[in-house]
């Protein structure tokens, strides 16, 4: 059974208990949360978010530059006025350098030299960098931005 | 109180009940799920995902091209071998055209003419387009890809 088939089954249970059918489009808590795609992180459960609360933008590393398009849409069209950035311990982005991945792809016959994979070697610095990326980007509104490191061993977020 | 302060409080509860501290980095169910950042969607709850199961990549619209960097990392470095794409009814991306947003930004003194906001006017077509984007991109491995539309009124995913 594919995972697609499995999620269809799981979704039937969710649908049968669903009571949130009249939520508005703009996030109720006016926040955009940028967080790594890592499988171990459940943003809703770990941060106390309910359906309707927050835009959740996720990519490899939780990188700000990769989230820019979404953050602009979130702020300019859907009214969010706060940003939270969450990177995490044991992140895959700490385990490789861009040139390593480009070589893997090249060795299999592809060419990703035009892409930036945004790997990083210092976790705390990556959070500072991404907070500052938004603070210094003129397309991003001047709103409160808070950066955290999520500890995958404890489930705790620690402010940077 | 900022939302950041509120999530810190909520996270203490999550941390105090946390039992998932020894999950491996690669997703257990070997799947990458690309889904819109929309506040009304809780991918874990609505698809039956637990911590450790799946990479969850989220951006405005759940667009494939914006998720490419993350999908490559997910497949080449962390072993996922299936992709699920989920767009949804009442999506913000249906409510504007790229030029509208560029004008809003220009009118406030900014310039986003170099960005593509990836808005769309046909929901079903946007899912087809994004499934095909991955299928036709030589940097993406040849894996099963399934596209859905999530109905925000019912909580149900419908295969496209």
JSON list of N, CA, C and O in Angstrom, two decimals, chain A residues 100-140:
[
{"chain": "A", "resi": 100, "resn": "UNK", "atom": "N", "xyz": [28.69, 18.74, -1.97]},
{"chain": "A", "resi": 100, "resn": "UNK", "atom": "CA", "xyz": [28.51, 17.29, -1.83]},
{"chain": "A", "resi": 100, "resn": "UNK", "atom": "C", "xyz": [27.25, 16.84, -2.57]},
{"chain": "A", "resi": 100, "resn": "UNK", "atom": "O", "xyz": [27.27, 15.85, -3.31]},
{"chain": "A", "resi": 101, "resn": "UNK", "atom": "N", "xyz": [26.17, 17.54, -2.34]},
{"chain": "A", "resi": 101, "resn": "UNK", "atom": "CA", "xyz": [24.90, 17.15, -2.96]},
{"chain": "A", "resi": 101, "resn": "UNK", "atom": "C", "xyz": [24.95, 17.35, -4.47]},
{"chain": "A", "resi": 101, "resn": "UNK", "atom": "O", "xyz": [24.46, 16.52, -5.24]},
{"chain": "A", "resi": 102, "resn": "UNK", "atom": "N", "xyz": [25.59, 18.42, -4.89]},
{"chain": "A", "resi": 102, "resn": "UNK", "atom": "CA", "xyz": [25.73, 18.66, -6.34]},
{"chain": "A", "resi": 102, "resn": "UNK", "atom": "C", "xyz": [26.53, 17.53, -6.99]},
{"chain": "A", "resi": 102, "resn": "UNK", "atom": "O", "xyz": [26.24, 17.13, -8.12]},
{"chain": "A", "resi": 103, "resn": "UNK", "atom": "N", "xyz": [27.53, 17.02, -6.26]},
{"chain": "A", "resi": 103, "resn": "UNK", "atom": "CA", "xyz": [28.32, 15.92, -6.79]},
{"chain": "A", "resi": 103, "resn": "UNK", "atom": "C", "xyz": [27.49, 14.62, -6.87]},
{"chain": "A", "resi": 103, "resn": "UNK", "atom": "O", "xyz": [27.56, 13.89, -7.86]},
{"chain": "A", "resi": 104, "resn": "UNK", "atom": "N", "xyz": [26.69, 14.36, -5.83]},
{"chain": "A", "resi": 104, "resn": "UNK", "atom": "CA", "xyz": [25.81, 13.18, -5.85]},
{"chain": "A", "resi": 104, "resn": "UNK", "atom": "C", "xyz": [24.92, 13.22, -7.08]},
{"chain": "A", "resi": 104, "resn": "UNK", "atom": "O", "xyz": [24.73, 12.23, -7.79]},
{"chain": "A", "resi": 105, "resn": "UNK", "atom": "N", "xyz": [24.36, 14.39, -7.34]},
{"chain": "A", "resi": 105, "resn": "UNK", "atom": "CA", "xyz": [23.45, 14.54, -8.49]},
{"chain": "A", "resi": 105, "resn": "UNK", "atom": "C", "xyz": [24.22, 14.41, -9.80]},
{"chain": "A", "resi": 105, "resn": "UNK", "atom": "O", "xyz": [23.77, 13.74, -10.73]},
{"chain": "A", "resi": 106, "resn": "UNK", "atom": "N", "xyz": [25.39, 15.02, -9.85]},
{"chain": "A", "resi": 106, "resn": "UNK", "atom": "CA", "xyz": [26.22, 14.92, -11.07]},
{"chain": "A", "resi": 106, "resn": "UNK", "atom": "C", "xyz": [26.60, 13.47, -11.35]},
{"chain": "A", "resi": 106, "resn": "UNK", "atom": "O", "xyz": [26.53, 13.01, -12.49]},
{"chain": "A", "resi": 107, "resn": "UNK", "atom": "N", "xyz": [26.97, 12.75, -10.29]},
{"chain": "A", "resi": 107, "resn": "UNK", "atom": "CA", "xyz": [27.38, 11.35, -10.45]},
{"chain": "A", "resi": 107, "resn": "UNK", "atom": "C", "xyz": [26.23, 10.47, -10.96]},
{"chain": "A", "resi": 107, "resn": "UNK", "atom": "O", "xyz": [26.47, 9.39, -11.50]},
{"chain": "A", "resi": 108, "resn": "UNK", "atom": "N", "xyz": [24.97, 10.93, -10.75]},
{"chain": "A", "resi": 108, "resn": "UNK", "atom": "CA", "xyz": [23.84, 10.16, -11.24]},
{"chain": "A", "resi": 108, "resn": "UNK", "atom": "C", "xyz": [23.33, 10.71, -12.57]},
{"chain": "A", "resi": 108, "resn": "UNK", "atom": "O", "xyz": [22.24, 10.35, -13.02]},
{"chain": "A", "resi": 109, "resn": "UNK", "atom": "N", "xyz": [24.11, 11.61, -13.16]},
{"chain": "A", "resi": 109, "resn": "UNK", "atom": "CA", "xyz": [23.76, 12.10, -14.50]},
{"chain": "A", "resi": 109, "resn": "UNK", "atom": "C", "xyz": [22.99, 13.40, -14.54]},
{"chain": "A", "resi": 109, "resn": "UNK", "atom": "O", "xyz": [22.59, 13.86, -15.62]},
{"chain": "A", "resi": 110, "resn": "UNK", "atom": "N", "xyz": [22.74, 14.04, -13.37]},
{"chain": "A", "resi": 110, "resn": "UNK", "atom": "CA", "xyz": [22.00, 15.29, -13.34]},
{"chain": "A", "resi": 110, "resn": "UNK", "atom": "C", "xyz": [22.91, 16.50, -13.18]},
{"chain": "A", "resi": 110, "resn": "UNK", "atom": "O", "xyz": [24.12, 16.37, -13.07]},
{"chain": "A", "resi": 111, "resn": "UNK", "atom": "N", "xyz": [22.31, 17.66, -13.15]},
{"chain": "A", "resi": 111, "resn": "UNK", "atom": "CA", "xyz": [23.09, 18.88, -12.98]},
{"chain": "A", "resi": 111, "resn": "UNK", "atom": "C", "xyz": [22.29, 19.87, -12.15]},
{"chain": "A", "resi": 111, "resn": "UNK", "atom": "O", "xyz": [21.28, 20.42, -12.61]},
{"chain": "A", "resi": 112, "resn": "UNK", "atom": "N", "xyz": [22.72, 20.08, -10.90]},
{"chain": "A", "resi": 112, "resn": "UNK", "atom": "CA", "xyz": [22.02, 21.00, -10.01]},
{"chain": "A", "resi": 112, "resn": "UNK", "atom": "C", "xyz": [22.92, 22.19, -9.67]},
{"chain": "A", "resi": 112, "resn": "UNK", "atom": "O", "xyz": [22.73, 22.85, -8.65]},
{"chain": "A", "resi": 113, "resn": "UNK", "atom": "N", "xyz": [23.88, 22.47, -10.53]},
{"chain": "A", "resi": 113, "resn": "UNK", "atom": "CA", "xyz": [24.84, 23.53, -10.22]},
{"chain": "A", "resi": 113, "resn": "UNK", "atom": "C", "xyz": [24.19, 24.90, -10.11]},
{"chain": "A", "resi": 113, "resn": "UNK", "atom": "O", "xyz": [24.72, 25.80, -9.46]},
{"chain": "A", "resi": 114, "resn": "UNK", "atom": "N", "xyz": [23.01, 25.05, -10.73]},
{"chain": "A", "resi": 114, "resn": "UNK", "atom": "CA", "xyz": [22.32, 26.35, -10.68]},
{"chain": "A", "resi": 114, "resn": "UNK", "atom": "C", "xyz": [21.52, 26.54, -9.39]},
{"chain": "A", "resi": 114, "resn": "UNK", "atom": "O", "xyz": [21.00, 27.62, -9.14]},
{"chain": "A", "resi": 115, "resn": "UNK", "atom": "N", "xyz": [21.41, 25.48, -8.58]},
{"chain": "A", "resi": 115, "resn": "UNK", "atom": "CA", "xyz": [20.61, 25.57, -7.35]},
{"chain": "A", "resi": 115, "resn": "UNK", "atom": "C", "xyz": [21.47, 25.89, -6.14]},
{"chain": "A", "resi": 115, "resn": "UNK", "atom": "O", "xyz": [22.63, 25.50, -6.07]},
{"chain": "A", "resi": 116, "resn": "UNK", "atom": "N", "xyz": [20.87, 26.57, -5.17]},
{"chain": "A", "resi": 116, "resn": "UNK", "atom": "CA", "xyz": [21.52, 26.75, -3.89]},
{"chain": "A", "resi": 116, "resn": "UNK", "atom": "C", "xyz": [20.75, 25.91, -2.87]},
{"chain": "A", "resi": 116, "resn": "UNK", "atom": "O", "xyz": [19.54, 26.09, -2.71]},
{"chain": "A", "resi": 117, "resn": "UNK", "atom": "N", "xyz": [21.44, 24.98, -2.21]},
{"chain": "A", "resi": 117, "resn": "UNK", "atom": "CA", "xyz": [20.72, 24.08, -1.29]},
{"chain": "A", "resi": 117, "resn": "UNK", "atom": "C", "xyz": [20.63, 24.64, 0.13]},
{"chain": "A", "resi": 117, "resn": "UNK", "atom": "O", "xyz": [19.95, 24.07, 0.97]},
{"chain": "A", "resi": 118, "resn": "UNK", "atom": "N", "xyz": [21.36, 25.74, 0.39]},
{"chain": "A", "resi": 118, "resn": "UNK", "atom": "CA", "xyz": [21.22, 26.46, 1.68]},
{"chain": "A", "resi": 118, "resn": "UNK", "atom": "C", "xyz": [21.59, 25.62, 2.89]},
{"chain": "A", "resi": 118, "resn": "UNK", "atom": "O", "xyz": [21.02, 25.78, 3.98]},
{"chain": "A", "resi": 119, "resn": "UNK", "atom": "N", "xyz": [22.54, 24.69, 2.71]},
{"chain": "A", "resi": 119, "resn": "UNK", "atom": "CA", "xyz": [23.04, 23.94, 3.86]},
{"chain": "A", "resi": 119, "resn": "UNK", "atom": "C", "xyz": [23.77, 24.89, 4.80]},
{"chain": "A", "resi": 119, "resn": "UNK", "atom": "O", "xyz": [24.13, 26.01, 4.41]},
{"chain": "A", "resi": 120, "resn": "UNK", "atom": "N", "xyz": [23.95, 24.47, 6.06]},
{"chain": "A", "resi": 120, "resn": "UNK", "atom": "CA", "xyz": [24.67, 25.32, 7.01]},
{"chain": "A", "resi": 120, "resn": "UNK", "atom": "C", "xyz": [25.48, 24.46, 7.97]},
{"chain": "A", "resi": 120, "resn": "UNK", "atom": "O", "xyz": [25.21, 23.26, 8.11]},
{"chain": "A", "resi": 121, "resn": "UNK", "atom": "N", "xyz": [26.47, 25.08, 8.61]},
{"chain": "A", "resi": 121, "resn": "UNK", "atom": "CA", "xyz": [27.37, 24.31, 9.48]},
{"chain": "A", "resi": 121, "resn": "UNK", "atom": "C", "xyz": [27.23, 24.74, 10.94]},
{"chain": "A", "resi": 121, "resn": "UNK", "atom": "O", "xyz": [27.74, 24.06, 11.83]},
{"chain": "A", "resi": 122, "resn": "UNK", "atom": "N", "xyz": [26.55, 25.86, 11.20]},
{"chain": "A", "resi": 122, "resn": "UNK", "atom": "CA", "xyz": [26.40, 26.35, 12.57]},
{"chain": "A", "resi": 122, "resn": "UNK", "atom": "C", "xyz": [24.91, 26.64, 12.81]},
{"chain": "A", "resi": 122, "resn": "UNK", "atom": "O", "xyz": [24.34, 27.55, 12.20]},
{"chain": "A", "resi": 123, "resn": "UNK", "atom": "N", "xyz": [24.32, 25.85, 13.68]},
{"chain": "A", "resi": 123, "resn": "UNK", "atom": "CA", "xyz": [22.87, 25.89, 13.86]},
{"chain": "A", "resi": 123, "resn": "UNK", "atom": "C", "xyz": [22.40, 27.24, 14.40]},
{"chain": "A", "resi": 123, "resn": "UNK", "atom": "O", "xyz": [21.46, 27.85, 13.86]},
{"chain": "A", "resi": 124, "resn": "UNK", "atom": "N", "xyz": [23.03, 27.70, 15.48]},
{"chain": "A", "resi": 124, "resn": "UNK", "atom": "CA", "xyz": [22.63, 28.98, 16.08]},
{"chain": "A", "resi": 124, "resn": "UNK", "atom": "C", "xyz": [22.79, 30.12, 15.05]},
{"chain": "A", "resi": 124, "resn": "UNK", "atom": "O", "xyz": [21.91, 30.97, 14.90]},
{"chain": "A", "resi": 125, "resn": "UNK", "atom": "N", "xyz": [23.92, 30.08, 14.34]},
{"chain": "A", "resi": 125, "resn": "UNK", "atom": "CA", "xyz": [24.17, 31.13, 13.36]},
{"chain": "A", "resi": 125, "resn": "UNK", "atom": "C", "xyz": [23.12, 31.11, 12.25]},
{"chain": "A", "resi": 125, "resn": "UNK", "atom": "O", "xyz": [22.70, 32.16, 11.76]},
{"chain": "A", "resi": 126, "resn": "UNK", "atom": "N", "xyz": [22.67, 29.91, 11.89]},
{"chain": "A", "resi": 126, "resn": "UNK", "atom": "CA", "xyz": [21.66, 29.81, 10.82]},
{"chain": "A", "resi": 126, "resn": "UNK", "atom": "C", "xyz": [20.36, 30.48, 11.24]},
{"chain": "A", "resi": 126, "resn": "UNK", "atom": "O", "xyz": [19.65, 31.06, 10.40]},
{"chain": "A", "resi": 127, "resn": "UNK", "atom": "N", "xyz": [20.03, 30.41, 12.53]},
{"chain": "A", "resi": 127, "resn": "UNK", "atom": "CA", "xyz": [18.82, 31.09, 13.02]},
{"chain": "A", "resi": 127, "resn": "UNK", "atom": "C", "xyz": [19.03, 32.60, 12.99]},
{"chain": "A", "resi": 127, "resn": "UNK", "atom": "O", "xyz": [18.17, 33.35, 12.48]},
{"chain": "A", "resi": 128, "resn": "UNK", "atom": "N", "xyz": [20.18, 33.06, 13.52]},
{"chain": "A", "resi": 128, "resn": "UNK", "atom": "CA", "xyz": [20.49, 34.51, 13.44]},
{"chain": "A", "resi": 128, "resn": "UNK", "atom": "C", "xyz": [20.42, 34.99, 11.99]},
{"chain": "A", "resi": 128, "resn": "UNK", "atom": "O", "xyz": [19.83, 36.02, 11.69]},
{"chain": "A", "resi": 129, "resn": "UNK", "atom": "N", "xyz": [21.05, 34.23, 11.11]},
{"chain": "A", "resi": 129, "resn": "UNK", "atom": "CA", "xyz": [21.10, 34.64, 9.70]},
{"chain": "A", "resi": 129, "resn": "UNK", "atom": "C", "xyz": [19.69, 34.79, 9.13]},
{"chain": "A", "resi": 129, "resn": "UNK", "atom": "O", "xyz": [19.41, 35.73, 8.38]},
{"chain": "A", "resi": 130, "resn": "UNK", "atom": "N", "xyz": [18.81, 33.84, 9.49]},
{"chain": "A", "resi": 130, "resn": "UNK", "atom": "CA", "xyz": [17.47, 33.86, 8.88]},
{"chain": "A", "resi": 130, "resn": "UNK", "atom": "C", "xyz": [16.58, 34.94, 9.51]},
{"chain": "A", "resi": 130, "resn": "UNK", "atom": "O", "xyz": [15.78, 35.55, 8.81]},
{"chain": "A", "resi": 131, "resn": "UNK", "atom": "N", "xyz": [16.75, 35.19, 10.81]},
{"chain": "A", "resi": 131, "resn": "UNK", "atom": "CA", "xyz": [16.04, 36.33, 11.42]},
{"chain": "A", "resi": 131, "resn": "UNK", "atom": "C", "xyz": [16.50, 37.61, 10.73]},
{"chain": "A", "resi": 131, "resn": "UNK", "atom": "O", "xyz": [15.68, 38.45, 10.32]},
{"chain": "A", "resi": 132, "resn": "UNK", "atom": "N", "xyz": [17.80, 37.75, 10.55]},
{"chain": "A", "resi": 132, "resn": "UNK", "atom": "CA", "xyz": [18.33, 38.97, 9.93]},
{"chain": "A", "resi": 132, "resn": "UNK", "atom": "C", "xyz": [17.96, 39.07, 8.45]},
{"chain": "A", "resi": 132, "resn": "UNK", "atom": "O", "xyz": [17.76, 40.17, 7.94]},
{"chain": "A", "resi": 133, "resn": "UNK", "atom": "N", "xyz": [17.84, 37.94, 7.79]},
{"chain": "A", "resi": 133, "resn": "UNK", "atom": "CA", "xyz": [17.42, 37.96, 6.39]},
{"chain": "A", "resi": 133, "resn": "UNK", "atom": "C", "xyz": [16.07, 38.65, 6.26]},
{"chain": "A", "resi": 133, "resn": "UNK", "atom": "O", "xyz": [15.88, 39.51, 5.41]},
{"chain": "A", "resi": 134, "resn": "UNK", "atom": "N", "xyz": [15.13, 38.28, 7.12]},
{"chain": "A", "resi": 134, "resn": "UNK", "atom": "CA", "xyz": [13.80, 38.91, 7.06]},
{"chain": "A", "resi": 134, "resn": "UNK", "atom": "C", "xyz": [13.87, 40.38, 7.52]},
{"chain": "A", "resi": 134, "resn": "UNK", "atom": "O", "xyz": [13.24, 41.25, 6.94]},
{"chain": "A", "resi": 135, "resn": "UNK", "atom": "N", "xyz": [14.62, 40.62, 8.60]},
{"chain": "A", "resi": 135, "resn": "UNK", "atom": "CA", "xyz": [14.71, 42.00, 9.13]},
{"chain": "A", "resi": 135, "resn": "UNK", "atom": "C", "xyz": [15.28, 42.95, 8.08]},
{"chain": "A", "resi": 135, "resn": "UNK", "atom": "O", "xyz": [14.89, 44.12, 8.02]},
{"chain": "A", "resi": 136, "resn": "UNK", "atom": "N", "xyz": [16.19, 42.46, 7.27]},
{"chain": "A", "resi": 136, "resn": "UNK", "atom": "CA", "xyz": [16.88, 43.34, 6.32]},
{"chain": "A", "resi": 136, "resn": "UNK", "atom": "C", "xyz": [16.29, 43.30, 4.92]},
{"chain": "A", "resi": 136, "resn": "UNK", "atom": "O", "xyz": [16.81, 43.96, 4.03]},
{"chain": "A", "resi": 137, "resn": "UNK", "atom": "N", "xyz": [15.24, 42.52, 4.72]},
{"chain": "A", "resi": 137, "resn": "UNK", "atom": "CA", "xyz": [14.66, 42.43, 3.38]},
{"chain": "A", "resi": 137, "resn": "UNK", "atom": "C", "xyz": [13.52, 43.45, 3.27]},
{"chain": "A", "resi": 137, "resn": "UNK", "atom": "O", "xyz": [12.55, 43.38, 4.02]},
{"chain": "A", "resi": 138, "resn": "UNK", "atom": "N", "xyz": [13.67, 44.36, 2.32]},
{"chain": "A", "resi": 138, "resn": "UNK", "atom": "CA", "xyz": [12.71, 45.48, 2.22]},
{"chain": "A", "resi": 138, "resn": "UNK", "atom": "C", "xyz": [11.33, 45.00, 1.79]},
{"chain": "A", "resi": 138, "resn": "UNK", "atom": "O", "xyz": [10.35, 45.76, 1.92]},
{"chain": "A", "resi": 139, "resn": "UNK", "atom": "N", "xyz": [11.20, 43.78, 1.30]},
{"chain": "A", "resi": 139, "resn": "UNK", "atom": "CA", "xyz": [9.89, 43.27, 0.90]},
{"chain": "A", "resi": 139, "resn": "UNK", "atom": "C", "xyz": [9.12, 42.67, 2.09]},
{"chain": "A", "resi": 139, "resn": "UNK", "atom": "O", "xyz": [7.94, 42.36, 1.97]},
{"chain": "A", "resi": 140, "resn": "UNK", "atom": "N", "xyz": [9.82, 42.51, 3.21]},
{"chain": "A", "resi": 140, "resn": "UNK", "atom": "CA", "xyz": [9.20, 41.95, 4.41]},
{"chain": "A", "resi": 140, "resn": "UNK", "atom": "C", "xyz": [8.83, 43.10, 5.34]},
{"chain": "A", "resi": 140, "resn": "UNK", "atom": "O", "xyz": [9.64, 43.99, 5.60]}
]
